[in-house]
């Protein structure tokens, strides 16, 4: 198995590598063309409605109030003087709106998929080019979509495991460095013959590492702050330490979690309050 089947096998077994072009510009152009068509049809419909309303024929005057008459205006057995052009425009607009709305919803869904993880995209390119691994050598113009394409125009069917900076650093820097130094000696390549000589690090393992680190850090920070404040005698120094530790806590929240700004603000305020209470309820050692 080679070419598209081998690449499809990788994307099937590892959905995080299912990365494709979004064709954002073409999708936008398609919507613009549909929008322009509907705009012209709307102008034509309004013009025809006005003509029918100003007509001296009693049936055409009632088109705006009697939809059955409007619908039957273009039929072969319609009374003389009826004009079916308005109903034809309605039907054309109905079909075009259906196409336009479907395209809008599809593009909205595609945009929500998000951009791929740069590390995974880089691995996919290397995997396709490395003769020891996938070596997917495509012959068409799509052969360099992943290597030379615009990253902003790419989508991943599976969202990244996490969007915090710490997890991103683990994924993009720590894991590749670990693999070069130690991982390639500790882990065996995938048993799947179509993923030959490929070592894949599972997303759940990455999540466990980051959760473990975050949990330990969350436990240590309050304890460290209390110990430091306890051994420092000067009140002015204590207040300076409270400010520094609070800033460090908010920085850690921003780096190792994906919490919102409101959550970071609330947690930082609570952390600062705990330190202030401790400072106010304890006496310096030298006092």
PDB file of C-alpha atoms in Angstrom:
ATOM      1  CA  UNK A   1       0.000   0.000   0.000  1.00  0.00           C
ATOM      2  CA  UNK A   2       1.386   3.394  -0.966  1.00  0.00           C
ATOM      3  CA  UNK A   3       0.313   6.877  -2.022  1.00  0.00           C
ATOM      4  CA  UNK A   4      -3.146   8.027  -1.012  1.00  0.00           C
ATOM      5  CA  UNK A   5      -4.098   4.685   0.643  1.00  0.00           C
ATOM      6  CA  UNK A   6      -1.056   4.825   2.945  1.00  0.00           C
ATOM      7  CA  UNK A   7      -1.658   8.483   3.797  1.00  0.00           C
ATOM      8  CA  UNK A   8      -5.313   7.723   4.439  1.00  0.00           C
ATOM      9  CA  UNK A   9      -4.268   4.865   6.725  1.00  0.00           C
ATOM     10  CA  UNK A  10      -2.219   7.243   8.859  1.00  0.00           C
ATOM     11  CA  UNK A  11      -5.070   9.745   9.062  1.00  0.00           C
ATOM     12  CA  UNK A  12      -7.509   6.966   9.946  1.00  0.00           C
ATOM     13  CA  UNK A  13      -5.451   5.495  12.774  1.00  0.00           C
ATOM     14  CA  UNK A  14      -4.182   8.898  13.982  1.00  0.00           C
ATOM     15  CA  UNK A  15      -6.984  11.462  13.452  1.00  0.00           C
ATOM     16  CA  UNK A  16      -4.800  14.277  14.796  1.00  0.00           C
ATOM     17  CA  UNK A  17      -2.838  14.027  11.517  1.00  0.00           C
ATOM     18  CA  UNK A  18      -5.967  14.359   9.356  1.00  0.00           C
ATOM     19  CA  UNK A  19      -4.930  17.762   8.026  1.00  0.00           C
ATOM     20  CA  UNK A  20      -6.422  19.274   4.880  1.00  0.00           C
ATOM     21  CA  UNK A  21      -6.604  22.544   2.961  1.00  0.00           C
ATOM     22  CA  UNK A  22      -9.595  24.690   3.785  1.00  0.00           C
ATOM     23  CA  UNK A  23      -9.626  26.515   0.459  1.00  0.00           C
ATOM     24  CA  UNK A  24     -10.762  29.582   2.369  1.00  0.00           C
ATOM     25  CA  UNK A  25     -10.403  32.007  -0.534  1.00  0.00           C
ATOM     26  CA  UNK A  26     -12.373  29.777  -2.910  1.00  0.00           C
ATOM     27  CA  UNK A  27     -15.103  29.205  -0.347  1.00  0.00           C
ATOM     28  CA  UNK A  28     -15.342  32.946   0.224  1.00  0.00           C
ATOM     29  CA  UNK A  29     -15.477  33.610  -3.533  1.00  0.00           C
ATOM     30  CA  UNK A  30     -18.220  31.031  -3.929  1.00  0.00           C
ATOM     31  CA  UNK A  31     -20.270  32.761  -1.242  1.00  0.00           C
ATOM     32  CA  UNK A  32     -19.649  36.130  -2.882  1.00  0.00           C
ATOM     33  CA  UNK A  33     -20.833  34.839  -6.267  1.00  0.00           C
ATOM     34  CA  UNK A  34     -23.951  33.299  -4.737  1.00  0.00           C
ATOM     35  CA  UNK A  35     -24.595  36.518  -2.850  1.00  0.00           C
ATOM     36  CA  UNK A  36     -24.292  38.538  -6.065  1.00  0.00           C
ATOM     37  CA  UNK A  37     -26.651  36.191  -7.923  1.00  0.00           C
ATOM     38  CA  UNK A  38     -29.268  36.413  -5.190  1.00  0.00           C
ATOM     39  CA  UNK A  39     -28.901  40.183  -5.090  1.00  0.00           C
ATOM     40  CA  UNK A  40     -29.672  40.410  -8.812  1.00  0.00           C
ATOM     41  CA  UNK A  41     -32.593  38.019  -8.463  1.00  0.00           C
ATOM     42  CA  UNK A  42     -33.985  40.101  -5.598  1.00  0.00           C
ATOM     43  CA  UNK A  43     -33.804  43.288  -7.689  1.00  0.00           C
ATOM     44  CA  UNK A  44     -35.581  41.524 -10.554  1.00  0.00           C
ATOM     45  CA  UNK A  45     -38.249  40.175  -8.172  1.00  0.00           C
ATOM     46  CA  UNK A  46     -38.955  43.590  -6.644  1.00  0.00           C
ATOM     47  CA  UNK A  47     -39.236  45.100 -10.126  1.00  0.00           C
ATOM     48  CA  UNK A  48     -41.636  42.373 -11.245  1.00  0.00           C
ATOM     49  CA  UNK A  49     -43.711  42.710  -8.076  1.00  0.00           C
ATOM     50  CA  UNK A  50     -44.072  46.419  -8.740  1.00  0.00           C
ATOM     51  CA  UNK A  51     -45.149  45.789 -12.341  1.00  0.00           C
ATOM     52  CA  UNK A  52     -47.743  43.249 -11.253  1.00  0.00           C
ATOM     53  CA  UNK A  53     -49.021  45.559  -8.523  1.00  0.00           C
ATOM     54  CA  UNK A  54     -49.428  48.436 -10.992  1.00  0.00           C
ATOM     55  CA  UNK A  55     -51.052  46.221 -13.622  1.00  0.00           C
ATOM     56  CA  UNK A  56     -54.683  46.678 -14.603  1.00  0.00           C
ATOM     57  CA  UNK A  57     -55.248  42.913 -14.621  1.00  0.00           C
ATOM     58  CA  UNK A  58     -57.199  41.872 -11.522  1.00  0.00           C
ATOM     59  CA  UNK A  59     -55.272  38.596 -10.997  1.00  0.00           C
ATOM     60  CA  UNK A  60     -51.834  40.224 -11.215  1.00  0.00           C
ATOM     61  CA  UNK A  61     -52.860  42.904  -8.701  1.00  0.00           C
ATOM     62  CA  UNK A  62     -53.736  40.158  -6.203  1.00  0.00           C
ATOM     63  CA  UNK A  63     -50.438  38.251  -6.499  1.00  0.00           C
ATOM     64  CA  UNK A  64     -49.110  39.996  -3.384  1.00  0.00           C
ATOM     65  CA  UNK A  65     -52.133  38.856  -1.332  1.00  0.00           C
ATOM     66  CA  UNK A  66     -53.113  35.533  -2.899  1.00  0.00           C
ATOM     67  CA  UNK A  67     -50.268  33.076  -3.245  1.00  0.00           C
ATOM     68  CA  UNK A  68     -52.354  30.428  -5.027  1.00  0.00           C
ATOM     69  CA  UNK A  69     -53.027  32.894  -7.836  1.00  0.00           C
ATOM     70  CA  UNK A  70     -49.327  33.712  -7.969  1.00  0.00           C
ATOM     71  CA  UNK A  71     -48.440  30.012  -8.105  1.00  0.00           C
ATOM     72  CA  UNK A  72     -50.935  29.282 -10.861  1.00  0.00           C
ATOM     73  CA  UNK A  73     -49.988  32.364 -12.887  1.00  0.00           C
ATOM     74  CA  UNK A  74     -47.455  30.493 -14.966  1.00  0.00           C
ATOM     75  CA  UNK A  75     -49.481  27.359 -15.627  1.00  0.00           C
ATOM     76  CA  UNK A  76     -50.694  26.494 -19.109  1.00  0.00           C
ATOM     77  CA  UNK A  77     -54.376  26.793 -18.156  1.00  0.00           C
ATOM     78  CA  UNK A  78     -53.988  30.204 -16.490  1.00  0.00           C
ATOM     79  CA  UNK A  79     -56.418  32.880 -17.587  1.00  0.00           C
ATOM     80  CA  UNK A  80     -55.174  35.236 -20.297  1.00  0.00           C
ATOM     81  CA  UNK A  81     -53.315  38.221 -18.966  1.00  0.00           C
ATOM     82  CA  UNK A  82     -51.587  36.374 -16.118  1.00  0.00           C
ATOM     83  CA  UNK A  83     -47.830  36.742 -15.908  1.00  0.00           C
ATOM     84  CA  UNK A  84     -45.810  33.875 -14.417  1.00  0.00           C
ATOM     85  CA  UNK A  85     -42.481  35.682 -14.300  1.00  0.00           C
ATOM     86  CA  UNK A  86     -42.824  36.627 -10.622  1.00  0.00           C
ATOM     87  CA  UNK A  87     -43.425  33.014  -9.578  1.00  0.00           C
ATOM     88  CA  UNK A  88     -40.476  31.860 -11.711  1.00  0.00           C
ATOM     89  CA  UNK A  89     -38.247  34.354  -9.895  1.00  0.00           C
ATOM     90  CA  UNK A  90     -39.554  33.118  -6.531  1.00  0.00           C
ATOM     91  CA  UNK A  91     -38.663  29.538  -7.434  1.00  0.00           C
ATOM     92  CA  UNK A  92     -35.197  30.524  -8.687  1.00  0.00           C
ATOM     93  CA  UNK A  93     -34.527  32.518  -5.535  1.00  0.00           C
ATOM     94  CA  UNK A  94     -35.722  29.622  -3.374  1.00  0.00           C
ATOM     95  CA  UNK A  95     -33.219  27.229  -4.943  1.00  0.00           C
ATOM     96  CA  UNK A  96     -30.403  29.757  -4.878  1.00  0.00           C
ATOM     97  CA  UNK A  97     -31.063  30.612  -1.217  1.00  0.00           C
ATOM     98  CA  UNK A  98     -30.986  26.921  -0.358  1.00  0.00           C
ATOM     99  CA  UNK A  99     -27.568  26.633  -2.003  1.00  0.00           C
ATOM    100  CA  UNK A 100     -26.334  29.871  -0.420  1.00  0.00           C
ATOM    101  CA  UNK A 101     -27.459  28.973   3.120  1.00  0.00           C
ATOM    102  CA  UNK A 102     -25.976  25.491   2.842  1.00  0.00           C
ATOM    103  CA  UNK A 103     -22.657  26.993   1.728  1.00  0.00           C
ATOM    104  CA  UNK A 104     -22.742  29.474   4.618  1.00  0.00           C
ATOM    105  CA  UNK A 105     -23.352  26.733   7.189  1.00  0.00           C
ATOM    106  CA  UNK A 106     -20.702  24.477   5.693  1.00  0.00           C
ATOM    107  CA  UNK A 107     -18.089  27.246   5.705  1.00  0.00           C
ATOM    108  CA  UNK A 108     -19.018  28.153   9.273  1.00  0.00           C
ATOM    109  CA  UNK A 109     -18.542  24.519  10.329  1.00  0.00           C
ATOM    110  CA  UNK A 110     -15.228  24.277   8.479  1.00  0.00           C
ATOM    111  CA  UNK A 111     -13.874  27.433  10.131  1.00  0.00           C
ATOM    112  CA  UNK A 112     -14.731  26.060  13.584  1.00  0.00           C
ATOM    113  CA  UNK A 113     -12.469  23.054  12.975  1.00  0.00           C
ATOM    114  CA  UNK A 114      -9.457  25.252  13.671  1.00  0.00           C
ATOM    115  CA  UNK A 115      -5.881  25.206  12.459  1.00  0.00           C
ATOM    116  CA  UNK A 116      -3.634  22.141  12.867  1.00  0.00           C
ATOM    117  CA  UNK A 117      -0.926  21.795  15.460  1.00  0.00           C
ATOM    118  CA  UNK A 118       2.290  22.975  13.812  1.00  0.00           C
ATOM    119  CA  UNK A 119       4.247  20.066  15.275  1.00  0.00           C
ATOM    120  CA  UNK A 120       1.844  17.544  13.778  1.00  0.00           C
ATOM    121  CA  UNK A 121       1.914  19.302  10.427  1.00  0.00           C
ATOM    122  CA  UNK A 122       5.725  19.242  10.453  1.00  0.00           C
ATOM    123  CA  UNK A 123       5.710  15.548  11.371  1.00  0.00           C
ATOM    124  CA  UNK A 124       3.238  14.786   8.583  1.00  0.00           C
ATOM    125  CA  UNK A 125       5.517  16.472   6.034  1.00  0.00           C
ATOM    126  CA  UNK A 126       8.577  14.587   7.322  1.00  0.00           C
ATOM    127  CA  UNK A 127       6.653  11.316   7.414  1.00  0.00           C
ATOM    128  CA  UNK A 128       5.599  11.736   3.788  1.00  0.00           C
ATOM    129  CA  UNK A 129       9.130  12.600   2.644  1.00  0.00           C
ATOM    130  CA  UNK A 130      11.202  10.169   4.742  1.00  0.00           C
ATOM    131  CA  UNK A 131      11.902   6.943   2.869  1.00  0.00           C
ATOM    132  CA  UNK A 132      12.275   5.109   6.194  1.00  0.00           C
ATOM    133  CA  UNK A 133       8.739   6.043   7.263  1.00  0.00           C
ATOM    134  CA  UNK A 134       5.634   6.726   5.184  1.00  0.00           C
ATOM    135  CA  UNK A 135       7.367   7.982   2.043  1.00  0.00           C
ATOM    136  CA  UNK A 136       4.105   9.013   0.417  1.00  0.00           C
ATOM    137  CA  UNK A 137       5.244  10.281  -2.960  1.00  0.00           C
ATOM    138  CA  UNK A 138       2.276  11.939  -4.646  1.00  0.00           C
ATOM    139  CA  UNK A 139       2.564  12.866  -8.312  1.00  0.00           C
ATOM    140  CA  UNK A 140      -0.107  15.530  -8.720  1.00  0.00           C
ATOM    141  CA  UNK A 141      -0.115  19.244  -7.945  1.00  0.00           C
ATOM    142  CA  UNK A 142      -1.380  18.405  -4.452  1.00  0.00           C
ATOM    143  CA  UNK A 143       1.945  16.779  -3.534  1.00  0.00           C
ATOM    144  CA  UNK A 144       3.249  19.894  -1.755  1.00  0.00           C
ATOM    145  CA  UNK A 145       0.026  21.083  -0.117  1.00  0.00           C
ATOM    146  CA  UNK A 146       1.346  20.215   3.349  1.00  0.00           C
ATOM    147  CA  UNK A 147       4.929  21.376   2.830  1.00  0.00           C
ATOM    148  CA  UNK A 148       4.406  24.627   0.895  1.00  0.00           C
ATOM    149  CA  UNK A 149       0.799  25.479   1.639  1.00  0.00           C
ATOM    150  CA  UNK A 150      -0.335  28.362   3.819  1.00  0.00           C
ATOM    151  CA  UNK A 151      -0.753  27.119   7.385  1.00  0.00           C
ATOM    152  CA  UNK A 152      -3.566  29.627   7.884  1.00  0.00           C
ATOM    153  CA  UNK A 153      -5.485  27.852   5.110  1.00  0.00           C
ATOM    154  CA  UNK A 154      -5.177  24.414   6.728  1.00  0.00           C
ATOM    155  CA  UNK A 155      -7.636  22.657   9.029  1.00  0.00           C
ATOM    156  CA  UNK A 156      -7.381  19.645  11.322  1.00  0.00           C
ATOM    157  CA  UNK A 157     -10.318  17.289  11.750  1.00  0.00           C
ATOM    158  CA  UNK A 158      -9.266  16.649  15.352  1.00  0.00           C
ATOM    159  CA  UNK A 159      -8.655  19.650  17.572  1.00  0.00           C
ATOM    160  CA  UNK A 160      -5.338  19.937  19.458  1.00  0.00           C
ATOM    161  CA  UNK A 161      -5.282  18.243  22.867  1.00  0.00           C
ATOM    162  CA  UNK A 162      -4.988  21.559  24.700  1.00  0.00           C
ATOM    163  CA  UNK A 163      -4.459  25.181  23.819  1.00  0.00           C
ATOM    164  CA  UNK A 164      -2.382  26.354  26.778  1.00  0.00           C
ATOM    165  CA  UNK A 165       1.210  27.471  26.231  1.00  0.00           C
ATOM    166  CA  UNK A 166       2.741  24.793  28.451  1.00  0.00           C
ATOM    167  CA  UNK A 167       1.095  21.912  26.596  1.00  0.00           C
ATOM    168  CA  UNK A 168       2.039  23.518  23.300  1.00  0.00           C
ATOM    169  CA  UNK A 169       5.665  23.736  24.463  1.00  0.00           C
ATOM    170  CA  UNK A 170       5.605  20.083  25.561  1.00  0.00           C
ATOM    171  CA  UNK A 171       4.188  19.039  22.199  1.00  0.00           C
ATOM    172  CA  UNK A 172       6.341  21.219  19.943  1.00  0.00           C
ATOM    173  CA  UNK A 173       9.680  21.247  21.791  1.00  0.00           C
ATOM    174  CA  UNK A 174       9.953  18.841  24.725  1.00  0.00           C
ATOM    175  CA  UNK A 175       8.616  15.695  23.008  1.00  0.00           C
ATOM    176  CA  UNK A 176      10.813  16.058  19.869  1.00  0.00           C
ATOM    177  CA  UNK A 177      13.882  16.716  22.045  1.00  0.00           C
ATOM    178  CA  UNK A 178      13.035  13.745  24.265  1.00  0.00           C
ATOM    179  CA  UNK A 179      12.634  11.504  21.236  1.00  0.00           C
ATOM    180  CA  UNK A 180      15.993  12.529  19.769  1.00  0.00           C
ATOM    181  CA  UNK A 181      17.853  11.988  23.054  1.00  0.00           C
ATOM    182  CA  UNK A 182      16.086   9.029  24.630  1.00  0.00           C
ATOM    183  CA  UNK A 183      12.678   8.170  23.182  1.00  0.00           C
ATOM    184  CA  UNK A 184      13.948   6.504  20.009  1.00  0.00           C
ATOM    185  CA  UNK A 185      15.840   4.011  22.178  1.00  0.00           C
ATOM    186  CA  UNK A 186      12.955   3.370  24.597  1.00  0.00           C
ATOM    187  CA  UNK A 187       9.938   3.080  22.304  1.00  0.00           C
ATOM    188  CA  UNK A 188       9.361   0.675  19.445  1.00  0.00           C
ATOM    189  CA  UNK A 189       7.885   1.821  16.104  1.00  0.00           C
ATOM    190  CA  UNK A 190       4.222   1.128  15.368  1.00  0.00           C
ATOM    191  CA  UNK A 191       3.409  -2.480  14.512  1.00  0.00           C
ATOM    192  CA  UNK A 192       1.155  -1.411  11.629  1.00  0.00           C
ATOM    193  CA  UNK A 193       3.140  -2.152   8.458  1.00  0.00           C
ATOM    194  CA  UNK A 194       1.727   0.964   6.801  1.00  0.00           C
ATOM    195  CA  UNK A 195       3.190   3.159   9.553  1.00  0.00           C
ATOM    196  CA  UNK A 196       6.630   1.607   9.281  1.00  0.00           C
ATOM    197  CA  UNK A 197       9.436   2.957  11.474  1.00  0.00           C
ATOM    198  CA  UNK A 198       7.076   5.506  13.039  1.00  0.00           C
ATOM    199  CA  UNK A 199       6.961   6.202  16.788  1.00  0.00           C
ATOM    200  CA  UNK A 200       3.763   7.940  17.846  1.00  0.00           C
ATOM    201  CA  UNK A 201       3.301   9.589  21.237  1.00  0.00           C
ATOM    202  CA  UNK A 202      -0.318   9.358  22.308  1.00  0.00           C
ATOM    203  CA  UNK A 203      -2.256  12.505  23.156  1.00  0.00           C
ATOM    204  CA  UNK A 204      -3.516  11.027  26.429  1.00  0.00           C
ATOM    205  CA  UNK A 205       0.049  10.601  27.661  1.00  0.00           C
ATOM    206  CA  UNK A 206       0.689  14.266  26.937  1.00  0.00           C
ATOM    207  CA  UNK A 207      -2.498  15.220  28.789  1.00  0.00           C
ATOM    208  CA  UNK A 208      -1.485  13.139  31.822  1.00  0.00           C
ATOM    209  CA  UNK A 209       1.956  14.771  31.967  1.00  0.00           C
ATOM    210  CA  UNK A 210       0.570  18.290  31.838  1.00  0.00           C
ATOM    211  CA  UNK A 211      -2.181  17.511  34.360  1.00  0.00           C
ATOM    212  CA  UNK A 212       0.341  15.979  36.760  1.00  0.00           C
ATOM    213  CA  UNK A 213       2.659  18.967  36.478  1.00  0.00           C
ATOM    214  CA  UNK A 214      -0.215  21.441  36.892  1.00  0.00           C
ATOM    215  CA  UNK A 215      -1.571  19.609  39.939  1.00  0.00           C
ATOM    216  CA  UNK A 216       1.818  19.488  41.659  1.00  0.00           C
ATOM    217  CA  UNK A 217       2.438  23.158  40.878  1.00  0.00           C
ATOM    218  CA  UNK A 218      -0.992  24.126  42.244  1.00  0.00           C
ATOM    219  CA  UNK A 219      -0.183  22.314  45.507  1.00  0.00           C
ATOM    220  CA  UNK A 220       3.325  23.730  45.872  1.00  0.00           C
ATOM    221  CA  UNK A 221       2.723  27.411  45.144  1.00  0.00           C
ATOM    222  CA  UNK A 222       0.583  28.178  48.248  1.00  0.00           C
ATOM    223  CA  UNK A 223       2.929  26.174  50.482  1.00  0.00           C
ATOM    224  CA  UNK A 224       6.023  27.873  49.090  1.00  0.00           C
ATOM    225  CA  UNK A 225       4.482  31.312  49.549  1.00  0.00           C
ATOM    226  CA  UNK A 226       3.552  30.597  53.178  1.00  0.00           C
ATOM    227  CA  UNK A 227       7.026  29.249  54.008  1.00  0.00           C
ATOM    228  CA  UNK A 228       8.738  32.267  52.455  1.00  0.00           C
ATOM    229  CA  UNK A 229       6.455  34.729  54.236  1.00  0.00           C
ATOM    230  CA  UNK A 230       6.991  32.919  57.531  1.00  0.00           C
ATOM    231  CA  UNK A 231      10.778  33.127  57.488  1.00  0.00           C
ATOM    232  CA  UNK A 232      10.896  36.772  56.355  1.00  0.00           C
ATOM    233  CA  UNK A 233      10.805  39.246  59.272  1.00  0.00           C
ATOM    234  CA  UNK A 234      10.432  42.611  57.565  1.00  0.00           C
ATOM    235  CA  UNK A 235       6.851  43.634  56.849  1.00  0.00           C
ATOM    236  CA  UNK A 236       7.908  45.696  53.828  1.00  0.00           C
ATOM    237  CA  UNK A 237       9.756  42.696  52.427  1.00  0.00           C
ATOM    238  CA  UNK A 238       6.723  40.537  53.080  1.00  0.00           C
ATOM    239  CA  UNK A 239       4.501  42.872  51.097  1.00  0.00           C
ATOM    240  CA  UNK A 240       7.000  42.903  48.242  1.00  0.00           C
ATOM    241  CA  UNK A 241       7.098  39.094  48.295  1.00  0.00           C
ATOM    242  CA  UNK A 242       3.288  38.969  48.229  1.00  0.00           C
ATOM    243  CA  UNK A 243       3.303  41.102  45.078  1.00  0.00           C
ATOM    244  CA  UNK A 244       6.033  39.021  43.422  1.00  0.00           C
ATOM    245  CA  UNK A 245       4.403  35.683  44.288  1.00  0.00           C
ATOM    246  CA  UNK A 246       1.013  36.912  43.116  1.00  0.00           C
ATOM    247  CA  UNK A 247       2.506  37.958  39.781  1.00  0.00           C
ATOM    248  CA  UNK A 248       4.262  34.590  39.503  1.00  0.00           C
ATOM    249  CA  UNK A 249       0.991  32.795  40.276  1.00  0.00           C
ATOM    250  CA  UNK A 250      -0.918  34.693  37.562  1.00  0.00           C
ATOM    251  CA  UNK A 251       1.916  33.990  35.098  1.00  0.00           C
ATOM    252  CA  UNK A 252       1.726  30.277  35.864  1.00  0.00           C
ATOM    253  CA  UNK A 253      -2.049  30.356  35.407  1.00  0.00           C
ATOM    254  CA  UNK A 254      -1.605  31.889  31.984  1.00  0.00           C
ATOM    255  CA  UNK A 255       1.125  29.456  30.916  1.00  0.00           C
ATOM    256  CA  UNK A 256      -0.041  26.067  32.183  1.00  0.00           C
ATOM    257  CA  UNK A 257      -3.828  26.403  31.951  1.00  0.00           C
ATOM    258  CA  UNK A 258      -6.362  27.376  29.317  1.00  0.00           C
ATOM    259  CA  UNK A 259      -8.413  29.349  31.837  1.00  0.00           C
ATOM    260  CA  UNK A 260     -10.227  32.482  30.738  1.00  0.00           C
ATOM    261  CA  UNK A 261      -9.119  35.958  31.776  1.00  0.00           C
ATOM    262  CA  UNK A 262     -11.962  36.142  34.296  1.00  0.00           C
ATOM    263  CA  UNK A 263     -10.931  32.826  35.889  1.00  0.00           C
ATOM    264  CA  UNK A 264      -7.272  33.891  36.078  1.00  0.00           C
ATOM    265  CA  UNK A 265      -8.262  37.186  37.700  1.00  0.00           C
ATOM    266  CA  UNK A 266     -10.482  35.457  40.277  1.00  0.00           C
ATOM    267  CA  UNK A 267      -7.866  32.807  41.147  1.00  0.00           C
ATOM    268  CA  UNK A 268      -5.100  35.417  41.439  1.00  0.00           C
ATOM    269  CA  UNK A 269      -7.248  37.575  43.710  1.00  0.00           C
ATOM    270  CA  UNK A 270      -7.967  34.556  45.931  1.00  0.00           C
ATOM    271  CA  UNK A 271      -4.273  33.628  46.070  1.00  0.00           C
ATOM    272  CA  UNK A 272      -3.340  37.194  47.034  1.00  0.00           C
ATOM    273  CA  UNK A 273      -6.067  37.251  49.688  1.00  0.00           C
ATOM    274  CA  UNK A 274      -4.714  34.081  51.305  1.00  0.00           C
ATOM    275  CA  UNK A 275      -1.249  35.629  51.527  1.00  0.00           C
ATOM    276  CA  UNK A 276      -2.581  38.889  52.959  1.00  0.00           C
ATOM    277  CA  UNK A 277      -4.547  37.016  55.599  1.00  0.00           C
ATOM    278  CA  UNK A 278      -1.452  35.024  56.533  1.00  0.00           C
ATOM    279  CA  UNK A 279       0.686  38.154  56.775  1.00  0.00           C
ATOM    280  CA  UNK A 280      -1.907  39.925  58.884  1.00  0.00           C
ATOM    281  CA  UNK A 281      -2.372  37.005  61.277  1.00  0.00           C
ATOM    282  CA  UNK A 282       1.284  36.139  61.934  1.00  0.00           C
ATOM    283  CA  UNK A 283       4.010  37.963  63.796  1.00  0.00           C
ATOM    284  CA  UNK A 284       7.491  38.255  62.303  1.00  0.00           C
ATOM    285  CA  UNK A 285      10.074  36.064  64.035  1.00  0.00           C
ATOM    286  CA  UNK A 286      12.101  39.001  65.279  1.00  0.00           C
ATOM    287  CA  UNK A 287       9.101  40.820  66.808  1.00  0.00           C
TER     288      UNK A 287
END
